[in-house]
Amino acid sequence: MAIAFLFLLIFSRFFYIQVIWSDELKNLASDQWTREIPVVAERGSITDRNGTVLAGNVTSYSVFARPNAVSDKPYAAEVLSSIFSLDKDAFLTKLTTTAVSELTVAKHVDKSLVEELEKFDLAGVYYARDNTRTYPYADLLCQVLGFTSTDNSGLTGLEKYYDKYLAGTSGKVLYETDLVGKELEKGTMYYVPATDGLNVKTTIDYEIQAIAESAMADAFETYSPASAQCIVLDPSTFEVLAMVNYPGYDLNDVPRDDNDLLNALSRNNLVSDIYEPGSTFKIVTAAINVEENLRGNSNAFSLKHVFNSSRTRTVDGTTIKCWSNHANGKHSNQTLAEALNNSCNPCFVDIALSIGTETFYDYLEKFNFGKSTGLDFSGEAQGMLLTESAVRDCDLARIGFGQTIAVSALQLACAGAAVVNGGYYYRPSLVKEISSKDNNIREVFSPVLKNRTVSEEASRITASLLEGVVAKGSGNKAYIEGYRVGGKTGTAQKYENGVIASGKYVSSFLGFFPADDPQYLALIIVDEPQGAYYGSVVAAPYAKTIFQGIIDVKGLAPFE
């Protein structure tokens, strides 16, 4: 029995070593008897819709040392520390005491440094080509593009969201060595090629992005706000043509040593943050009313209806006021068109209350408020929308003119587009296609229709009303002679700790053109401007600047 037990024990040990432990032992042997030089995959490029490179690569090198193969460690430490600005004593300690088979000396170094290293022909020291991520336009689109780690893995933005396409798979070259890691003269070389990453073509138009960036930089300098932001959409597809959060940071010089600063500057607030939209939301309320009127709902108001001229409405014991004092006949005998032109709050209170909570909320669902839009970007906010069962009349009244509801800028821009484009709500997108370096298209992302919001007739009427706001209403500073521009201004008070923050406003303008066939839609948001604060004064002029810039670079002719 003892002999049988001993035989079984030996057999079990043999089985464990040969079968279960086999792979690990092979790896240990390979590490001991081979030297591995990495072949780094080239990360895919990120381009705009027309092929302009927004994120690319430059060739650089990484340097390694194999301690067992370094014959003169003090000399090697002196040379390497001199070339690569290392702490000589600290590196010598690593070289002589660490048990690892390989040390990384430096990453992403310039070719000139490698050429200097070659002059010394140090035993046990070698280098391999890698790539350094580079952004030709520095801070342009910085919060959207995001950045990579030192190992070229995507950490934020599109770099992270599409990392599985961009990253590629690195390869390696294996050389046979002796026990101490010295390469054998007649050893065998094994080559495992790298697979380069795929290219990502975005929906962004570089020319429009540059125009919008310049406009927001000017707004920031002029009004010293907390931020100046802009989204430009193609209303027919919801493709994002430009997205600006100003100020930003240089993607080639990421402030990695200051986490608070980096988090603040790299956050895409247009997607991740929410705010009360104020009067820009009246676009949605107006469209709901027009659609319900076309459907024959007697609770909706016709375009000829004249609203009560009183400055106030009392709802659930609370008084809601218009921003204007209505003195000297201001805001008297207004139709829906005039209520939009004057941005008169009480008229939109009347609409929301008359339409009623159930029907109004049905439309809020169609416009995707209170949920994410589905943008291909991480960290999208869902907004804040009271549950229908909890809504009081005073809440509904305020929702009608853009209070008691919080949205992301992206949600509002998409809702505005779905009002004026014929009533079609698409999933917004930042990327059009994925392709290989030889331009072989691997994947195409086509527009996805999520649902209908209003009819084409209601859309046409509402767009026409909003054209009037720019032609002769509060949005007149966005007017461009010869071009049909529509839009709506917004001036929202900010809240802090549940109460109105004195002197703090969000100034905004949502505009589009041509009004009869929208091709471009822009939402401008200036947060806490100093001096002037009305959206009509602060934000609307920058929509004009952006639209005029688009007209110029695209060579768009005026209407006849």
Coordinates of C-alpha atoms in Angstrom, one line a residue:
M1 CA 0.0 0.0 0.0
A2 CA 2.8 2.4 0.9
I3 CA 4.5 1.8 -2.4
A4 CA 1.2 2.3 -4.3
F5 CA 0.5 5.5 -2.4
L6 CA 4.0 6.8 -3.2
F7 CA 3.6 5.9 -6.8
L8 CA 0.3 7.7 -6.9
L9 CA 1.8 10.8 -5.3
I10 CA 4.7 10.9 -7.8
F11 CA 2.2 10.4 -10.7
S12 CA 0.0 13.2 -9.4
R13 CA 3.0 15.5 -9.2
F14 CA 4.1 14.6 -12.7
F15 CA 0.6 15.2 -14.0
Y16 CA 0.4 18.6 -12.3
I17 CA 3.8 19.7 -13.7
Q18 CA 3.2 18.4 -17.2
V19 CA -0.5 19.4 -17.6
I20 CA -1.7 22.0 -15.1
W21 CA 1.5 23.9 -14.5
S22 CA 2.7 23.5 -18.1
D23 CA 1.8 26.9 -19.5
E24 CA 3.2 28.8 -16.6
L25 CA 6.5 26.9 -16.8
K26 CA 6.7 27.5 -20.5
N27 CA 6.2 31.3 -19.9
L28 CA 8.9 31.3 -17.2
A29 CA 11.3 29.4 -19.5
S30 CA 10.5 31.7 -22.4
D31 CA 11.2 34.8 -20.2
Q32 CA 14.5 33.3 -19.1
W33 CA 15.7 32.2 -22.5
T34 CA 14.3 34.9 -24.7
R35 CA 14.5 38.6 -25.1
E36 CA 11.3 40.3 -26.2
I37 CA 11.2 43.6 -28.1
P38 CA 7.7 45.0 -28.4
V39 CA 6.3 45.9 -31.8
V40 CA 3.8 48.7 -30.9
A41 CA 0.6 48.9 -32.9
E42 CA -0.1 52.3 -34.4
R43 CA -3.2 53.8 -32.9
G44 CA -5.9 54.7 -35.4
S45 CA -6.5 58.3 -36.4
I46 CA -9.6 60.4 -35.6
T47 CA -10.7 62.7 -38.4
D48 CA -13.5 65.1 -39.1
R49 CA -16.2 64.2 -41.7
N50 CA -14.0 65.4 -44.5
G51 CA -10.8 63.6 -43.5
T52 CA -9.0 66.4 -41.6
V53 CA -6.9 64.6 -38.9
L54 CA -8.0 65.7 -35.4
A55 CA -5.9 63.0 -33.5
G56 CA -2.9 61.3 -35.0
N57 CA 0.5 59.9 -34.2
V58 CA 4.2 60.8 -34.5
T59 CA 6.9 58.1 -34.4
S60 CA 8.8 57.9 -31.1
Y61 CA 10.8 55.3 -29.3
S62 CA 10.8 53.4 -26.0
V63 CA 14.1 52.3 -24.4
F64 CA 14.5 49.2 -22.3
A65 CA 17.3 47.5 -20.2
R66 CA 17.6 43.9 -19.4
P67 CA 19.5 43.9 -16.0
N68 CA 21.0 40.4 -16.4
A69 CA 22.5 41.4 -19.8
V70 CA 23.9 44.8 -18.8
S71 CA 27.7 44.1 -18.3
D72 CA 28.7 47.4 -16.8
K73 CA 25.8 48.6 -14.7
P74 CA 27.4 51.8 -13.3
Y75 CA 28.5 52.9 -16.7
A76 CA 25.1 52.1 -18.3
A77 CA 23.3 54.1 -15.5
E78 CA 25.6 57.0 -16.1
V79 CA 25.0 57.0 -19.9
L80 CA 21.2 56.5 -19.7
S81 CA 20.7 59.0 -17.0
S82 CA 22.6 61.6 -19.0
I83 CA 20.7 61.0 -22.2
F84 CA 17.2 60.6 -20.7
S85 CA 17.4 62.9 -17.7
L86 CA 17.1 60.2 -15.1
D87 CA 18.2 60.1 -11.5
K88 CA 21.5 58.2 -11.9
D89 CA 21.6 56.7 -8.4
A90 CA 18.0 55.7 -8.4
F91 CA 18.2 54.0 -11.8
L92 CA 21.4 52.2 -10.8
T93 CA 19.7 50.9 -7.8
K94 CA 16.9 49.5 -10.0
L95 CA 19.4 48.1 -12.4
T96 CA 21.3 46.2 -9.6
T97 CA 18.6 45.2 -7.1
T98 CA 15.3 44.6 -8.9
A99 CA 14.3 41.1 -9.8
V100 CA 12.5 41.9 -13.0
S101 CA 13.8 40.7 -16.3
E102 CA 13.3 44.0 -18.0
L103 CA 13.2 47.7 -17.1
T104 CA 11.6 50.5 -19.0
V105 CA 14.2 53.3 -19.3
A106 CA 12.1 55.9 -21.2
K107 CA 9.0 56.1 -23.3
H108 CA 8.0 58.2 -26.2
V109 CA 11.4 59.7 -26.8
D110 CA 12.6 61.5 -29.9
K111 CA 14.6 59.8 -32.6
S112 CA 17.6 62.1 -31.8
L113 CA 17.9 60.6 -28.3
V114 CA 17.9 57.1 -29.7
E115 CA 20.6 58.1 -32.2
E116 CA 22.7 59.4 -29.3
L117 CA 22.1 56.1 -27.4
E118 CA 23.3 54.1 -30.4
K119 CA 26.8 55.7 -30.1
F120 CA 27.5 53.8 -26.9
D121 CA 26.4 50.3 -28.0
L122 CA 25.4 49.4 -24.4
A123 CA 25.1 45.7 -23.8
G124 CA 21.6 44.7 -22.5
V125 CA 20.1 48.0 -23.6
Y126 CA 17.8 48.2 -26.6
Y127 CA 14.9 50.3 -28.0
A128 CA 11.7 49.8 -30.0
R129 CA 9.6 52.1 -32.0
D130 CA 6.3 53.2 -30.5
N131 CA 3.9 56.1 -31.2
T132 CA 3.1 59.3 -29.4
R133 CA -0.5 60.6 -29.7
T134 CA -0.6 64.1 -31.2
Y135 CA -3.4 66.6 -31.7
P136 CA -2.7 69.0 -34.6
Y137 CA -5.2 71.6 -33.4
A138 CA -4.2 71.5 -29.7
D139 CA -7.3 72.5 -27.7
L140 CA -9.9 72.3 -30.5
L141 CA -12.7 69.8 -29.6
C142 CA -10.6 68.8 -26.6
Q143 CA -13.5 67.6 -24.4
V144 CA -15.0 65.5 -27.2
L145 CA -11.8 63.9 -28.5
G146 CA -10.5 63.2 -25.0
F147 CA -6.9 61.9 -24.4
T148 CA -4.9 58.7 -23.9
S149 CA -2.7 57.3 -21.2
T150 CA 1.1 57.2 -21.7
D151 CA 0.6 53.7 -23.0
N152 CA -1.8 55.1 -25.7
S153 CA -5.0 53.6 -24.1
G154 CA -8.1 55.9 -24.4
L155 CA -8.9 57.5 -21.1
T156 CA -11.6 60.0 -21.9
G157 CA -13.9 61.2 -24.7
L158 CA -14.0 59.5 -28.1
E159 CA -10.5 58.1 -27.4
K160 CA -12.1 56.0 -24.7
Y161 CA -15.5 55.3 -26.2
Y162 CA -14.0 54.0 -29.5
D163 CA -10.8 52.6 -27.9
K164 CA -11.6 49.0 -29.1
Y165 CA -11.3 50.2 -32.7
L166 CA -8.5 52.7 -32.3
A167 CA -6.1 50.7 -30.1
G168 CA -4.9 47.9 -32.4
T169 CA -2.9 44.9 -31.1
S170 CA 0.8 45.1 -30.4
G171 CA 3.2 42.5 -31.7
K172 CA 6.7 41.4 -30.6
V173 CA 10.1 40.2 -31.7
L174 CA 11.6 37.3 -29.6
Y175 CA 15.4 36.6 -29.6
E176 CA 16.9 33.5 -28.0
T177 CA 19.3 34.4 -25.2
D178 CA 21.6 32.6 -22.8
L179 CA 20.8 32.2 -19.1
V180 CA 21.9 35.8 -18.2
G181 CA 19.9 37.3 -21.0
K182 CA 22.6 37.8 -23.6
E183 CA 21.5 37.3 -27.2
L184 CA 22.8 34.1 -28.8
E185 CA 24.7 34.8 -32.0
K186 CA 23.0 31.9 -33.8
G187 CA 19.7 32.1 -32.0
T188 CA 16.4 31.9 -33.6
M189 CA 14.2 35.1 -34.0
Y190 CA 10.4 34.9 -33.8
Y191 CA 8.3 37.8 -35.2
V192 CA 4.7 38.4 -34.2
P193 CA 3.4 41.4 -36.3
A194 CA 1.4 44.2 -34.8
T195 CA -2.2 44.9 -36.0
D196 CA -2.6 48.7 -36.3
G197 CA -5.8 50.3 -35.0
L198 CA -8.7 51.4 -37.1
N199 CA -9.4 55.0 -38.1
V200 CA -12.5 56.8 -36.7
K201 CA -14.3 59.3 -38.9
T202 CA -16.4 61.7 -36.9
T203 CA -19.5 63.7 -37.8
I204 CA -17.6 66.9 -36.9
D205 CA -16.9 69.5 -39.6
Y206 CA -13.5 71.0 -38.8
E207 CA -14.4 74.3 -40.5
I208 CA -17.6 74.7 -38.5
Q209 CA -15.9 73.6 -35.3
A210 CA -13.2 76.3 -35.8
I211 CA -15.8 78.9 -36.4
A212 CA -17.7 78.0 -33.3
E213 CA -14.5 77.8 -31.2
S214 CA -13.6 81.3 -32.3
A215 CA -17.0 82.6 -31.5
M216 CA -17.1 81.1 -28.0
A217 CA -13.6 82.4 -27.3
D218 CA -14.8 85.9 -28.2
A219 CA -17.9 85.5 -25.9
F220 CA -15.6 84.4 -23.1
E221 CA -13.4 87.4 -23.5
T222 CA -16.3 89.8 -23.9
Y223 CA -18.5 88.7 -21.0
S224 CA -16.1 86.9 -18.6
P225 CA -18.6 84.0 -18.0
A226 CA -18.0 80.8 -16.2
S227 CA -18.1 79.1 -19.6
A228 CA -19.2 79.7 -23.2
Q229 CA -20.6 76.7 -25.0
C230 CA -22.0 75.7 -28.4
I231 CA -23.5 72.8 -30.2
V232 CA -24.1 72.8 -34.0
L233 CA -26.3 70.0 -35.4
D234 CA -27.4 68.8 -38.8
P235 CA -31.2 68.8 -38.0
S236 CA -31.9 66.3 -40.8
T237 CA -29.7 63.6 -39.2
F238 CA -28.8 64.9 -35.7
E239 CA -25.1 64.5 -36.6
V240 CA -23.0 66.8 -34.4
L241 CA -21.1 69.2 -36.6
A242 CA -19.4 71.1 -33.8
M243 CA -19.3 70.9 -30.0
V244 CA -17.5 73.6 -28.0
N245 CA -16.9 73.9 -24.2
Y246 CA -14.8 77.0 -23.6
P247 CA -12.3 77.3 -21.9
G248 CA -10.5 74.1 -22.8
Y249 CA -6.9 72.7 -22.6
D250 CA -4.1 71.7 -24.9
L251 CA -4.5 67.9 -25.7
N252 CA -0.7 67.8 -26.3
D253 CA 0.0 69.1 -22.8
V254 CA -2.6 67.5 -20.6
P255 CA -2.4 68.8 -17.0
R256 CA -2.2 65.2 -15.5
D257 CA -0.6 66.4 -12.3
D258 CA -3.7 68.5 -11.3
N259 CA -6.7 66.2 -11.1
D260 CA -9.2 68.8 -10.1
L261 CA -8.2 71.1 -13.0
L262 CA -8.1 68.3 -15.4
N263 CA -11.5 67.0 -14.4
A264 CA -13.0 70.5 -14.7
L265 CA -11.4 71.2 -18.1
S266 CA -12.0 67.8 -19.7
R267 CA -15.6 67.4 -18.8
N268 CA -18.0 67.7 -21.7
N269 CA -20.6 69.8 -20.0
L270 CA -22.9 70.0 -23.1
V271 CA -23.5 66.3 -22.6
S272 CA -22.9 65.6 -18.9
D273 CA -24.4 68.6 -17.1
I274 CA -28.0 69.9 -16.9
Y275 CA -29.7 73.3 -16.4
E276 CA -33.1 75.0 -16.5
P277 CA -33.4 76.1 -20.2
G278 CA -35.7 79.0 -19.7
S279 CA -37.4 80.5 -22.7
T280 CA -35.6 78.4 -25.3
F281 CA -38.0 75.7 -24.1
K282 CA -40.9 77.7 -25.4
I283 CA -40.1 76.2 -28.8
V284 CA -41.3 72.9 -27.6
T285 CA -44.4 74.3 -25.9
A286 CA -45.3 76.2 -29.0
A287 CA -44.9 73.1 -31.2
I288 CA -47.1 71.1 -28.9
N289 CA -49.8 73.7 -29.0
V290 CA -49.7 73.9 -32.8
E291 CA -49.8 70.1 -33.2
E292 CA -52.7 69.8 -30.9
N293 CA -54.6 72.6 -32.6
L294 CA -54.1 70.9 -36.0
R295 CA -55.5 67.7 -34.4
G296 CA -58.6 69.5 -33.4
N297 CA -58.0 69.6 -29.7
S298 CA -60.2 72.4 -28.4
N299 CA -57.9 73.0 -25.5
A300 CA -55.1 74.1 -27.8
F301 CA -55.0 77.7 -29.1
S302 CA -55.3 78.7 -32.7
L303 CA -52.8 81.0 -34.3
K304 CA -55.4 83.8 -34.2
H305 CA -56.1 83.4 -30.5
V306 CA -55.4 86.5 -28.5
F307 CA -54.0 85.8 -25.0
N308 CA -54.9 87.7 -21.9
S309 CA -52.7 90.8 -21.7
S310 CA -52.2 90.6 -17.9
R311 CA -48.6 90.5 -16.8
T312 CA -49.3 87.8 -14.2
R313 CA -51.0 84.4 -13.8
T314 CA -51.9 83.0 -10.4
V315 CA -51.6 79.2 -10.1
D316 CA -52.0 77.1 -7.0
G317 CA -51.7 80.3 -4.9
T318 CA -48.4 81.3 -6.6
T319 CA -48.0 84.3 -8.9
I320 CA -46.0 83.9 -12.1
K321 CA -44.8 87.1 -13.8
C322 CA -43.7 88.1 -17.2
W323 CA -40.1 89.5 -17.5
S324 CA -41.7 92.7 -18.9
N325 CA -43.8 95.0 -16.8
H326 CA -46.4 95.3 -19.6
A327 CA -46.4 99.1 -19.1
N328 CA -47.7 101.3 -21.9
G329 CA -49.4 98.5 -23.7
K330 CA -46.4 96.2 -24.0
H331 CA -47.4 92.6 -24.6
S332 CA -51.0 93.5 -25.2
N333 CA -53.4 91.4 -27.4
Q334 CA -50.7 88.9 -28.3
T335 CA -51.2 85.9 -30.6
L336 CA -48.8 82.9 -30.4
A337 CA -46.5 84.5 -32.9
E338 CA -46.3 87.7 -30.8
A339 CA -45.9 85.8 -27.6
L340 CA -42.9 84.0 -29.1
N341 CA -41.5 87.3 -30.4
N342 CA -41.8 88.9 -27.0
S343 CA -41.0 85.7 -25.0
C344 CA -44.0 86.4 -22.8
N345 CA -44.2 83.8 -20.0
P346 CA -47.9 84.1 -19.1
C347 CA -49.0 83.0 -22.6
F348 CA -47.0 79.8 -22.3
V349 CA -48.4 79.2 -18.8
D350 CA -51.9 79.4 -20.5
I351 CA -50.8 76.9 -23.1
A352 CA -49.4 74.3 -20.7
L353 CA -52.4 74.5 -18.4
S354 CA -54.9 74.3 -21.2
I355 CA -53.2 71.4 -22.9
G356 CA -53.1 69.6 -19.5
T357 CA -50.5 67.4 -17.8
E358 CA -51.3 64.1 -19.5
T359 CA -51.1 65.3 -23.0
F360 CA -48.2 67.7 -22.3
Y361 CA -46.2 64.8 -20.8
D362 CA -47.0 62.6 -23.8
Y363 CA -45.1 65.1 -25.9
L364 CA -42.2 65.4 -23.4
E365 CA -41.8 61.7 -23.7
K366 CA -41.7 62.0 -27.5
F367 CA -39.1 64.7 -27.2
N368 CA -37.0 62.4 -25.0
F369 CA -36.8 64.6 -22.0
G370 CA -35.9 62.9 -18.8
K371 CA -33.8 60.3 -20.6
S372 CA -30.6 60.1 -22.5
T373 CA -30.5 60.8 -26.2
G374 CA -28.3 57.8 -27.0
L375 CA -25.2 59.8 -28.1
D376 CA -22.1 57.7 -28.6
F377 CA -20.3 59.3 -25.7
S378 CA -19.8 58.3 -22.1
G379 CA -21.4 60.1 -19.1
E380 CA -24.5 61.5 -20.8
A381 CA -27.0 63.1 -18.3
Q382 CA -30.7 62.1 -18.4
G383 CA -32.0 65.5 -17.2
M384 CA -34.6 66.0 -14.5
L385 CA -38.3 65.7 -15.1
L386 CA -40.9 65.5 -12.4
T387 CA -42.9 62.3 -12.6
E388 CA -46.3 62.9 -14.1
S389 CA -48.1 61.8 -11.0
A390 CA -46.3 64.3 -8.9
V391 CA -46.9 67.3 -11.2
R392 CA -49.0 70.1 -9.8
D393 CA -50.6 72.8 -11.9
C394 CA -48.0 75.3 -10.7
D395 CA -45.2 72.9 -11.9
L396 CA -46.8 72.4 -15.3
A397 CA -47.3 76.1 -15.7
R398 CA -43.5 76.7 -15.1
I399 CA -42.5 73.8 -17.3
G400 CA -44.4 75.5 -20.1
F401 CA -41.8 78.3 -20.2
G402 CA -38.7 76.3 -19.3
Q403 CA -38.6 76.2 -15.5
T404 CA -39.1 73.2 -13.1
I405 CA -37.4 71.1 -15.8
A406 CA -33.7 70.5 -16.3
V407 CA -32.1 69.4 -19.5
S408 CA -28.7 68.9 -21.0
A409 CA -27.7 71.2 -23.8
L410 CA -27.7 68.2 -26.1
Q411 CA -31.2 67.2 -25.2
L412 CA -32.5 70.8 -25.9
A413 CA -30.6 71.0 -29.2
C414 CA -32.1 67.6 -30.3
A415 CA -35.6 68.7 -29.2
G416 CA -35.3 71.9 -31.1
A417 CA -34.1 70.0 -34.2
A418 CA -37.1 67.6 -33.9
V419 CA -39.4 70.6 -33.9
V420 CA -38.2 72.3 -37.1
N421 CA -37.0 69.3 -39.2
G422 CA -40.5 67.9 -40.0
G423 CA -41.0 66.3 -36.5
Y424 CA -38.3 63.6 -36.7
Y425 CA -36.3 62.7 -33.7
Y426 CA -33.0 60.9 -34.5
R427 CA -30.4 59.4 -32.2
P428 CA -27.6 62.1 -32.2
S429 CA -24.1 60.9 -33.3
L430 CA -20.5 61.8 -33.2
V431 CA -19.0 59.2 -35.5
K432 CA -19.9 58.3 -39.1
E433 CA -17.7 55.3 -39.9
I434 CA -14.7 53.1 -39.0
S435 CA -12.1 52.2 -41.6
S436 CA -8.7 50.6 -41.9
K437 CA -5.5 52.4 -42.8
D438 CA -6.0 51.3 -46.4
N439 CA -9.4 53.0 -46.4
N440 CA -11.3 49.7 -46.3
I441 CA -14.6 50.7 -44.5
R442 CA -15.3 48.3 -41.6
E443 CA -18.4 49.8 -40.1
V444 CA -20.8 52.6 -41.0
F445 CA -23.1 54.4 -38.5
S446 CA -26.2 55.6 -40.3
P447 CA -28.8 58.0 -38.8
V448 CA -31.3 56.2 -36.6
L449 CA -34.8 57.5 -36.4
K450 CA -36.1 57.1 -32.8
N451 CA -39.6 58.5 -33.2
R452 CA -41.9 61.2 -34.5
T453 CA -42.6 64.3 -32.3
V454 CA -45.0 66.5 -34.3
S455 CA -46.4 66.4 -37.8
E456 CA -44.6 68.0 -40.8
E457 CA -47.3 70.7 -40.9
A458 CA -46.9 71.6 -37.2
S459 CA -43.1 71.6 -37.8
R460 CA -43.4 74.0 -40.8
I461 CA -45.7 76.3 -38.9
T462 CA -43.6 76.4 -35.8
A463 CA -40.4 77.0 -37.8
S464 CA -42.2 79.9 -39.5
L465 CA -43.2 81.4 -36.2
L466 CA -39.5 81.1 -35.0
E467 CA -38.4 82.8 -38.2
G468 CA -40.5 85.7 -37.1
V469 CA -38.7 85.8 -33.7
V470 CA -35.5 86.6 -35.5
A471 CA -37.0 88.9 -38.2
K472 CA -38.8 91.1 -35.8
G473 CA -38.7 89.8 -32.2
S474 CA -36.2 89.2 -29.4
G475 CA -33.9 87.2 -31.6
N476 CA -33.3 90.0 -34.1
K477 CA -29.5 90.1 -33.4
A478 CA -29.3 86.7 -35.1
Y479 CA -30.8 88.1 -38.3
I480 CA -28.8 87.8 -41.5
E481 CA -29.9 89.8 -44.6
G482 CA -30.9 87.4 -47.4
Y483 CA -31.0 84.3 -45.3
R484 CA -34.0 82.8 -43.5
V485 CA -32.9 82.4 -39.9
G486 CA -35.2 81.2 -37.1
G487 CA -34.7 80.9 -33.4
K488 CA -35.5 81.6 -29.8
T489 CA -33.7 83.4 -27.0
G490 CA -33.5 82.3 -23.4
T491 CA -32.5 84.0 -20.1
A492 CA -32.7 81.7 -17.1
Q493 CA -32.0 82.6 -13.5
K494 CA -29.7 80.2 -11.7
Y495 CA -30.4 78.5 -8.4
E496 CA -28.0 77.7 -5.6
N497 CA -29.0 75.6 -2.6
G498 CA -32.6 75.7 -3.7
V499 CA -32.9 79.5 -4.0
I500 CA -32.4 82.0 -6.8
A501 CA -28.7 83.1 -7.0
S502 CA -28.7 86.8 -7.2
G503 CA -27.2 88.2 -10.5
K504 CA -26.5 84.8 -12.0
Y505 CA -28.0 83.9 -15.3
V506 CA -27.7 81.5 -18.2
S507 CA -28.0 83.3 -21.5
S508 CA -28.9 81.2 -24.5
F509 CA -30.1 81.2 -28.1
L510 CA -31.3 78.2 -30.1
G511 CA -31.3 79.1 -33.9
F512 CA -31.4 77.4 -37.3
F513 CA -31.3 78.1 -41.0
P514 CA -32.7 78.1 -43.6
A515 CA -36.0 78.4 -41.8
D516 CA -38.0 76.6 -44.5
D517 CA -35.5 73.7 -44.9
P518 CA -33.1 73.7 -41.8
Q519 CA -29.6 72.5 -42.6
Y520 CA -27.8 73.9 -39.6
L521 CA -29.0 74.3 -36.0
A522 CA -26.9 76.0 -33.2
L523 CA -27.5 76.2 -29.5
I524 CA -25.4 78.9 -27.8
I525 CA -25.1 78.9 -24.0
V526 CA -23.2 81.6 -22.0
D527 CA -23.1 80.7 -18.3
E528 CA -23.0 83.6 -15.8
P529 CA -22.1 86.5 -18.2
Q530 CA -20.9 89.7 -16.6
G531 CA -22.6 93.0 -17.5
A532 CA -25.4 92.1 -20.0
Y533 CA -27.2 88.9 -19.4
Y534 CA -30.2 88.7 -21.7
G535 CA -30.0 85.9 -24.2
S536 CA -31.1 88.3 -26.9
V537 CA -28.0 90.5 -26.2
V538 CA -25.4 88.0 -25.2
A539 CA -26.1 84.8 -27.1
A540 CA -28.0 85.6 -30.2
P541 CA -25.2 87.6 -31.9
Y542 CA -22.9 84.6 -31.7
A543 CA -25.4 82.5 -33.5
K544 CA -25.3 85.1 -36.3
T545 CA -21.5 84.9 -36.2
I546 CA -21.5 81.2 -36.5
F547 CA -24.2 81.1 -39.2
Q548 CA -22.4 83.8 -41.2
G549 CA -19.2 81.8 -40.9
I550 CA -20.9 78.7 -42.2
I551 CA -22.4 80.7 -45.1
D552 CA -18.9 82.0 -46.0
V553 CA -17.0 78.8 -45.9
K554 CA -19.7 76.7 -47.6
G555 CA -20.4 79.3 -50.2
L556 CA -24.2 79.2 -49.4
A557 CA -26.2 81.6 -51.6
P558 CA -29.0 83.8 -50.2
F559 CA -32.6 82.9 -51.0
E560 CA -34.2 84.6 -54.0

